[in-house]
Coordinates of C-alpha atoms in Angstrom, one line a residue:
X18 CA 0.0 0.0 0.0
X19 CA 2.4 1.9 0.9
X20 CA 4.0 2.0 -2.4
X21 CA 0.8 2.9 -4.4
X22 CA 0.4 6.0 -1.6
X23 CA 4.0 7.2 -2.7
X24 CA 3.4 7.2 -6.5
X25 CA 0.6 10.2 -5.1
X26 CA 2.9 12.1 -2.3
X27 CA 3.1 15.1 -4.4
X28 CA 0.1 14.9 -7.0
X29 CA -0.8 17.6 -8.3
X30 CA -3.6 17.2 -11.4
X31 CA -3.1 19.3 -14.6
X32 CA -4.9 19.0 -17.7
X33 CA -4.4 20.8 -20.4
X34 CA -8.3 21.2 -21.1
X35 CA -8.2 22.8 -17.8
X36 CA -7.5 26.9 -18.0
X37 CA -6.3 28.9 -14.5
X38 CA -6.6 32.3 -15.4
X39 CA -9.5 34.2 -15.8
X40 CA -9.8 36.0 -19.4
X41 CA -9.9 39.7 -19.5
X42 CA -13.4 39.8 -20.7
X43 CA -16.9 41.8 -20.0
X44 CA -18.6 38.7 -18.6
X45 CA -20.6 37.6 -15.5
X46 CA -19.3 34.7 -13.4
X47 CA -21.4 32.8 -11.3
X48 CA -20.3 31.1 -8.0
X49 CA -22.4 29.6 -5.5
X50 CA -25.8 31.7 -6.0
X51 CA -23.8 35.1 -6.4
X52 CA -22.6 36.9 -9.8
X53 CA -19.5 38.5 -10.4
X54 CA -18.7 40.9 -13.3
X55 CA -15.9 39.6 -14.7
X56 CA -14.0 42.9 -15.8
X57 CA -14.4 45.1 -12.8
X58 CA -14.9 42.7 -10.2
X59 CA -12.5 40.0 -10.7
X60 CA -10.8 40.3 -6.9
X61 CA -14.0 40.5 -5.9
X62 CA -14.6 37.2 -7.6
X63 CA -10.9 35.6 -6.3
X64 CA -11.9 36.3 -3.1
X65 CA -15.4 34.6 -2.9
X66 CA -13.6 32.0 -4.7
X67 CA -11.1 31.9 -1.6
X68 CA -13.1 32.0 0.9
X69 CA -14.5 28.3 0.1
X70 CA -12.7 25.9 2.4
X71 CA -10.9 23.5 0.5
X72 CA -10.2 20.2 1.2
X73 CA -7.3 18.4 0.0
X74 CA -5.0 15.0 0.2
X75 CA -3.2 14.8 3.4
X76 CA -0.1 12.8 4.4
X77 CA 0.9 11.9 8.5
X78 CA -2.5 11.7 10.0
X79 CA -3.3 8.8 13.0
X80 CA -3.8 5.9 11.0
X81 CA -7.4 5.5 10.1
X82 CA -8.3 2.2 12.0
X83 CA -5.8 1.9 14.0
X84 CA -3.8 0.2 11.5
X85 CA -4.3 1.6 7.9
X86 CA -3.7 4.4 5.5
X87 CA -1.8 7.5 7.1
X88 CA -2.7 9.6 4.0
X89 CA -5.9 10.0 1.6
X90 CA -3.2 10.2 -1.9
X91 CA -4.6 8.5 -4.5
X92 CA -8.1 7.5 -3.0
X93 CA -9.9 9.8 -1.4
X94 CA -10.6 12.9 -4.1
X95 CA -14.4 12.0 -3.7
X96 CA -14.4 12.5 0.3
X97 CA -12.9 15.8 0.2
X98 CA -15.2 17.1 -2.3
X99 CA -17.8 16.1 -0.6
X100 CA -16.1 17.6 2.7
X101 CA -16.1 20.9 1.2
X102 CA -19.6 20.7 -0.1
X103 CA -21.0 20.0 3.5
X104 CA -18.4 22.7 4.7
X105 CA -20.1 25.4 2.5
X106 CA -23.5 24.0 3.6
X107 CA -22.2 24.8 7.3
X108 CA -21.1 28.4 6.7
X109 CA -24.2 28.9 4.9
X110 CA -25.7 27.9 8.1
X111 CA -23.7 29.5 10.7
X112 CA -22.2 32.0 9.4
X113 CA -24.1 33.4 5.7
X114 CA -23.2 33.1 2.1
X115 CA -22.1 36.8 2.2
X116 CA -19.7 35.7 4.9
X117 CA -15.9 36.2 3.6
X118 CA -12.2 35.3 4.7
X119 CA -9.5 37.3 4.9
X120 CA -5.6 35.4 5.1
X121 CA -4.2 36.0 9.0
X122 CA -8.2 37.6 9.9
X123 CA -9.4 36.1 12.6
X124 CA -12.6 34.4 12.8
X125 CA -16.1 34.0 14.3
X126 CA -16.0 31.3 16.5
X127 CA -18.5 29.4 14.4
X128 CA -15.7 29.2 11.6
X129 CA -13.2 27.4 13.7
X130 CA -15.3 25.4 14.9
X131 CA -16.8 24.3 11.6
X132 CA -13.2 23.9 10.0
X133 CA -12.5 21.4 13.1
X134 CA -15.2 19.2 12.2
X135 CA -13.3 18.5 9.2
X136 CA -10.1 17.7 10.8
X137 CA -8.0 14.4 9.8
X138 CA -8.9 12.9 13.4
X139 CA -11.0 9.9 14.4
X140 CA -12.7 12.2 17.0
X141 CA -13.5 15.1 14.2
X142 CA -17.4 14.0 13.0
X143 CA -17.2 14.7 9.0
X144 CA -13.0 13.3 9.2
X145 CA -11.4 11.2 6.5
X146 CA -11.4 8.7 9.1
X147 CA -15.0 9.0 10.0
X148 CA -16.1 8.9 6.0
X149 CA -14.1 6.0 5.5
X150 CA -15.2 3.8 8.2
X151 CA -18.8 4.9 7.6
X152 CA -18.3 4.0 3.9
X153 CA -17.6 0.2 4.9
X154 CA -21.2 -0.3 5.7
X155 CA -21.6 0.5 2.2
X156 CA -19.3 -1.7 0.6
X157 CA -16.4 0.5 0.6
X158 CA -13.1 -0.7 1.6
X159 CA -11.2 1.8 3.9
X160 CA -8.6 2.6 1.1
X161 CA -11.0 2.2 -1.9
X162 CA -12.5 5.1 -4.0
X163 CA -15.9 6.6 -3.3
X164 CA -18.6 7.4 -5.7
X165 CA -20.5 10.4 -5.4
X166 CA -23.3 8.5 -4.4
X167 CA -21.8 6.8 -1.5
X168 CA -20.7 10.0 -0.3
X169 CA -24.1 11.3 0.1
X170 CA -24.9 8.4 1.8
X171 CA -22.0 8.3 4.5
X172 CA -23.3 12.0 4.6
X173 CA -26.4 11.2 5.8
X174 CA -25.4 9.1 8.3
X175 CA -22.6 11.2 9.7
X176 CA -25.2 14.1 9.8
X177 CA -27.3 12.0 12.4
X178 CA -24.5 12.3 15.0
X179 CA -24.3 16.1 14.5
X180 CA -26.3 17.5 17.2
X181 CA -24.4 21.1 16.5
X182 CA -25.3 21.2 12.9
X183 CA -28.7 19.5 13.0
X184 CA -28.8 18.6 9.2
X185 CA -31.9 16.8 7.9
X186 CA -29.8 15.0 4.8
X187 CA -32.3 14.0 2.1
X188 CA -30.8 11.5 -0.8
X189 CA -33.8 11.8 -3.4
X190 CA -34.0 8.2 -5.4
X191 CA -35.5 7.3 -8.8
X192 CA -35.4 10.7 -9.7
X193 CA -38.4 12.0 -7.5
X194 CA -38.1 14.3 -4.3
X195 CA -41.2 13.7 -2.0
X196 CA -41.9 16.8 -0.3
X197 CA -44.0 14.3 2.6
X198 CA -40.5 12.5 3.1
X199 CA -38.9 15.4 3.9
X200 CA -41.4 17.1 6.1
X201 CA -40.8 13.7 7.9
X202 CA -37.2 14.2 8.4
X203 CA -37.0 18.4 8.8
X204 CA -39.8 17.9 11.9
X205 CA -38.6 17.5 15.1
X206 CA -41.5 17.2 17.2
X207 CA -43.9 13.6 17.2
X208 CA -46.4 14.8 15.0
X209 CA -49.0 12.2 13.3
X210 CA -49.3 11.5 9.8
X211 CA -52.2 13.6 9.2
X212 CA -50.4 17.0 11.0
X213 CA -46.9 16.0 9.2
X214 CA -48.5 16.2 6.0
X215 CA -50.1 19.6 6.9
X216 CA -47.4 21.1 8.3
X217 CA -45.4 22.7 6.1
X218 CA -43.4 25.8 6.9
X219 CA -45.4 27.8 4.7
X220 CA -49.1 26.5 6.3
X221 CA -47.1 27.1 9.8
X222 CA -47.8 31.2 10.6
X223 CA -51.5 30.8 9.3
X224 CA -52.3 28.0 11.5
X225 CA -50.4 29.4 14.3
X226 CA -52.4 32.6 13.7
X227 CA -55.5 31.0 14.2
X228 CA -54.9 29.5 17.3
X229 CA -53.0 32.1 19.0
X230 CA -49.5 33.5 19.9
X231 CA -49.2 30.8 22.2
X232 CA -49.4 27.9 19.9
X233 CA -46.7 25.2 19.5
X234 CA -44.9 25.5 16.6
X235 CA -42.8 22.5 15.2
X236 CA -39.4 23.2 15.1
X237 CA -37.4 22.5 11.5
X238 CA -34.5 21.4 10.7
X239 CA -32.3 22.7 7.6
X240 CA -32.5 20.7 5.0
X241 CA -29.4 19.5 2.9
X242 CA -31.1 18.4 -0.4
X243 CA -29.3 15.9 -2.4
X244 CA -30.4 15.3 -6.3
X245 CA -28.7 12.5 -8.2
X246 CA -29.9 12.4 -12.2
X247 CA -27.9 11.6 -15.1
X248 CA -28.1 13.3 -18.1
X249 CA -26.7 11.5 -20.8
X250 CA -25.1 8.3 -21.6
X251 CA -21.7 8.8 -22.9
X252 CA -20.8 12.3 -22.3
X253 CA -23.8 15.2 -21.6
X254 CA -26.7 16.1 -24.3
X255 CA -25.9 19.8 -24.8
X256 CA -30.1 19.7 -23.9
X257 CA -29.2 20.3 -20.4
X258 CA -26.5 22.6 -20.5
X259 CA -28.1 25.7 -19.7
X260 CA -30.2 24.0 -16.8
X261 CA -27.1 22.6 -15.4
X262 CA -25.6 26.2 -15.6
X263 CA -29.0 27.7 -14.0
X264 CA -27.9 26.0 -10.5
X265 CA -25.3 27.8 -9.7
X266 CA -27.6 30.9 -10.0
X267 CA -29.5 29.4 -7.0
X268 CA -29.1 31.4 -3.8
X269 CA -29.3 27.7 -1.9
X270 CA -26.6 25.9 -4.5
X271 CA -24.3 23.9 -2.9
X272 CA -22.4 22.9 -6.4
X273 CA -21.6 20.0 -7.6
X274 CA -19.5 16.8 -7.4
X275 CA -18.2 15.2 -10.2
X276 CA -15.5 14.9 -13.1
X277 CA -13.8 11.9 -15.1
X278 CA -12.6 9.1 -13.5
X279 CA -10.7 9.0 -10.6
X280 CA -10.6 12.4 -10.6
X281 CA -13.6 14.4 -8.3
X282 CA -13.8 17.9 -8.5
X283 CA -16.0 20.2 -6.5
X284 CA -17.3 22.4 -8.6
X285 CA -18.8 26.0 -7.6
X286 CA -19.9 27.9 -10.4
X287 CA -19.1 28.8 -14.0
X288 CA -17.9 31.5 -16.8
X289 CA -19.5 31.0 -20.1
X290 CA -19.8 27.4 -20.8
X291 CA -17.1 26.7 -18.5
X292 CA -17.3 25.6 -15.3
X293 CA -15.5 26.4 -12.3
X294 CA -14.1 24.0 -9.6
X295 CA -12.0 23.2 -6.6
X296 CA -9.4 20.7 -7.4
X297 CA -8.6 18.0 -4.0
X298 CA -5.4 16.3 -5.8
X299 CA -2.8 18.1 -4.0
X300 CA -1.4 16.4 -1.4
X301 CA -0.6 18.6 2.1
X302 CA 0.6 17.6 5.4
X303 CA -1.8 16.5 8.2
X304 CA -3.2 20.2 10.5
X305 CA -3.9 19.5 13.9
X306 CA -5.7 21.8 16.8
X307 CA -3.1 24.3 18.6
X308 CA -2.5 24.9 22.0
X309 CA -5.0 27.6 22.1
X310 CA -7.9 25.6 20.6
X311 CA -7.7 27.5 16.8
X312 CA -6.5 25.7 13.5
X313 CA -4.2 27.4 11.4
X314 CA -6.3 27.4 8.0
X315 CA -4.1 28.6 6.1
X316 CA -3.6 25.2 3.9
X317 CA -7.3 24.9 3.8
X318 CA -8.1 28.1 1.8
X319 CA -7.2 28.1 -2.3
X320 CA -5.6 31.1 -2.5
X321 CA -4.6 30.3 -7.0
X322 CA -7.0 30.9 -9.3
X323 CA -9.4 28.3 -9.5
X324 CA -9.5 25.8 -12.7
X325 CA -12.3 25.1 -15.3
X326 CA -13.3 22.8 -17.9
X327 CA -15.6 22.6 -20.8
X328 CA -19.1 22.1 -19.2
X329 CA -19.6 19.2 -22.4
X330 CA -16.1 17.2 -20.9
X331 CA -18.3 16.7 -17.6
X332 CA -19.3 13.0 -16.9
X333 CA -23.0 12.7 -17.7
X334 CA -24.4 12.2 -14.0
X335 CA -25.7 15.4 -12.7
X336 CA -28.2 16.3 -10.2
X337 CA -30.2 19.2 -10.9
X338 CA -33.1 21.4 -9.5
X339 CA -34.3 23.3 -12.2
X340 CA -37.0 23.2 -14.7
X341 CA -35.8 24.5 -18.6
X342 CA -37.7 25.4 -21.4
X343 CA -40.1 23.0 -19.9
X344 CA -37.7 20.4 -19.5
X345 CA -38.3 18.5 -16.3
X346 CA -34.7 17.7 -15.0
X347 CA -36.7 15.5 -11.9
X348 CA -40.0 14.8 -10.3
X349 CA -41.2 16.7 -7.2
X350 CA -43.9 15.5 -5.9
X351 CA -46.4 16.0 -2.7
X352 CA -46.9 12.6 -1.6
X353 CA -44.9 9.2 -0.9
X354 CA -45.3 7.3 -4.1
X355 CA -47.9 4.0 -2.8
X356 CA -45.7 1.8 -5.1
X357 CA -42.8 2.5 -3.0
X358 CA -41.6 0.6 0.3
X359 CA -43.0 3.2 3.3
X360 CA -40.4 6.3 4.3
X361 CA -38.6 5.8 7.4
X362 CA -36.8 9.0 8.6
X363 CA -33.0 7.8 9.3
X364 CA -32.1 6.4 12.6
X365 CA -28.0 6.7 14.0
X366 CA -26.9 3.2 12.4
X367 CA -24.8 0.9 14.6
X368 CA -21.4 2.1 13.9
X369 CA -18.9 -1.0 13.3
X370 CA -15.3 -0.7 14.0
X371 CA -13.2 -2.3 11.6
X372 CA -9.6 -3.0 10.8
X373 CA -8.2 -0.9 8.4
X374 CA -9.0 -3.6 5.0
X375 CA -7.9 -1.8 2.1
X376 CA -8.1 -2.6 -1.5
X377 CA -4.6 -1.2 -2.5
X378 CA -5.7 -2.4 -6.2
X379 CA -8.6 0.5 -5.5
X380 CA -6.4 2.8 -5.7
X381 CA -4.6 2.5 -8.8
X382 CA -6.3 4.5 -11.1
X383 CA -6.5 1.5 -14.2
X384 CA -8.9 -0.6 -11.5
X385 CA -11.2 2.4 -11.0
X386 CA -14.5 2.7 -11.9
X387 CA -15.9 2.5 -15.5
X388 CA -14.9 5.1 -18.1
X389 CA -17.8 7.5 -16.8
X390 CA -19.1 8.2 -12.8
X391 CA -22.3 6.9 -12.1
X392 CA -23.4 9.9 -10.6
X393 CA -22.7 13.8 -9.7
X394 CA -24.3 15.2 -6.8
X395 CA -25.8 18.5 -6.8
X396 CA -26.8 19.8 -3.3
X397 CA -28.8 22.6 -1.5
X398 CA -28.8 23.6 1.7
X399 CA -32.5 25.6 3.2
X400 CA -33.7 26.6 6.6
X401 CA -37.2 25.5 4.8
X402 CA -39.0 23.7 3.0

């Protein structure tokens, strides 16, 4: 294993599809929900752009198991852009989208303590170790190479040991969100069918009206929304482009998570039809908590300019939340489908501690996955339904 770890020590992924720098052009850039004029604002732009943590390989952390992989080289691109999706899900909950970083600034408290539960320690909740060893109960060898779709699931279940964060996580299937489902899971009092179904947010003040200021009012969690689709076979049908482009525009947009194979990216926007990611394949010594309780982020902030690809070289699994020219990119739909087995809200799973088994093979990229991903996760994170 140790071998195969070695050959990624140092990665650092260039392709020469990919461009850095930013043209010199009268155009609007989208990241995240927010648009950027390209000519006047472009350190406007690099600084949103910067402020996005970013989660990269890491070499010297405890072993994860006790006895396995001290760095994340070569294997674990998927789990870091899925860290940094949840991370910007977090500071959207704590701290705002407009919220910004500044190099040697100091912080609101609720950054810190965000950025530690990302930390490469067992102890941290969203850690390489904890994704990992969640991902074995779903059929991932610690050592192996996540799909997007397995990282929404470890996710899910992380998220139901986060009392601080209190995410609802909702992993839509076949295509189809079910509002009912997720009332189910943002509720946190016992409510019965019959009032879950009725209880939206919106139906909330007009009922509480009725009865009275002193009325009980459910309390909701925020929801982290999490659309799998696939829109193509081989490579995308240019059908979709502009839809796919029109959820970075949304206020809520998390991004996206996706690429080619063996190669994730966390992607956060887009100029043109080009979009704009976070690239995990550089590979940085392990951070740790100081004596004074802070991290030192300065590894954990991009401070380059950020790469981007031609949307059309994207893999054709996408997740989207955005109708098109009357193009319906999924199904929403008020009520739990009767053909489907009945929704239970997720429970905190039995957590099993393994040894660290690793597929080494895994993680050479010629025994990845097939030529395409099987999925790209788009994700959005609301205080509401």
């Amino acid at each position: 294993m140790e071998s195969v770890l070695s050959k990624y020590e140092n990665q650092i992924t260039i392709f020469t599809d990919y461009l850095e720098e930013f043209p010199d052009a009268d155009e609007l850039v989208w990241i995240l929900g927010k648009q950027h004029l390209l000519k006047t604002e472009k350190s406007k732009l690099l600084s949103d752009i910067s402020a996005r943590l970013w989660f990269t390989y890491r070499r010297k952390f405890s072993p994860i198991g006790g006895t396995g992989p001290s760095s994340d080289a070569g294997w674990g691109c998927m789990l870091r852009c899925g860290q940094m999706m949840l991370a910007q899900a977090l500071i959207c909950r704590h701290l705002g989208r407009d919220w910004n970083w500044e190099k040697q600034k100091e912080q609101p408290k609720e950054y810190q303590r965000i950025l530690q539960c990302f930390l490469d320690r067992k102890d941290c909740c969203y850690s390489i170790h904890q994704m990992a060893q969640m991902g074995v109960g779903e059929g991932k060898s610690i050592g192996e190479w996540f799909g997007p779709n397995t990282v929404a699931q470890v996710l899910k279940k992380l998220a139901l040991f986060d009392e601080w964060n209190s995410l609802a996580v909702y992993v839509s299937m076949d295509n189809t969100v079910v509002i009912e489902d997720i009332k189910k899971m943002c509720c946190t009092l016992p409510l019965s069918a019959d009032t879950a179904a009725e209880s939206a947010p919106d139906s909330l003040n007009a009922s509480t009206q009725r009865r009275g200021p002193s009325a009980c009012r459910p309390a909701w969690k925020p929801l982290l929304l999490i659309v799998p689709l696939r829109l193509g076979i081989n490579q995308i049908n240019p059908v979709y482009v502009d839809a796919f482009k029109e959820c970075f525009k949304m206020p809520q947009s998390l991004g996206a998570l996706g690429g080619k194979p063996n190669n994730a990216y966390y992607f956060i926007g887009f100029l043109g039809n080009e979009l704009i990611f976070l690239d995990p394949h550089t590979t940085q010594t392990f951070v740790d908590t100081e004596e004074n309780g802070t991290v030192d982020d300065q590894t954990f902030h991009c401070l380059q300019s950020p790469q981007r690809m031609n949307i059309l070289n994207l893999d054709p699994s996408v997740a989207l939340e955005i109708l098109k020219e009357n193009l319906r990119m999924f199904e929403l739909v008020q009520k739990h489908p009767s053909h489907w087995p009945p929704f239970v809200p997720p429970a905190k799973p039995e957590v099993t501690t393994t040894g660290a088994e690793s597929k080494s093979e895994a993680m050479d990229n010629s025994k990845g996955p097939s030529k395409v991903f099987q999925s790209l996760i788009f994700i959005t994170v609301n205080r509401t339904m």
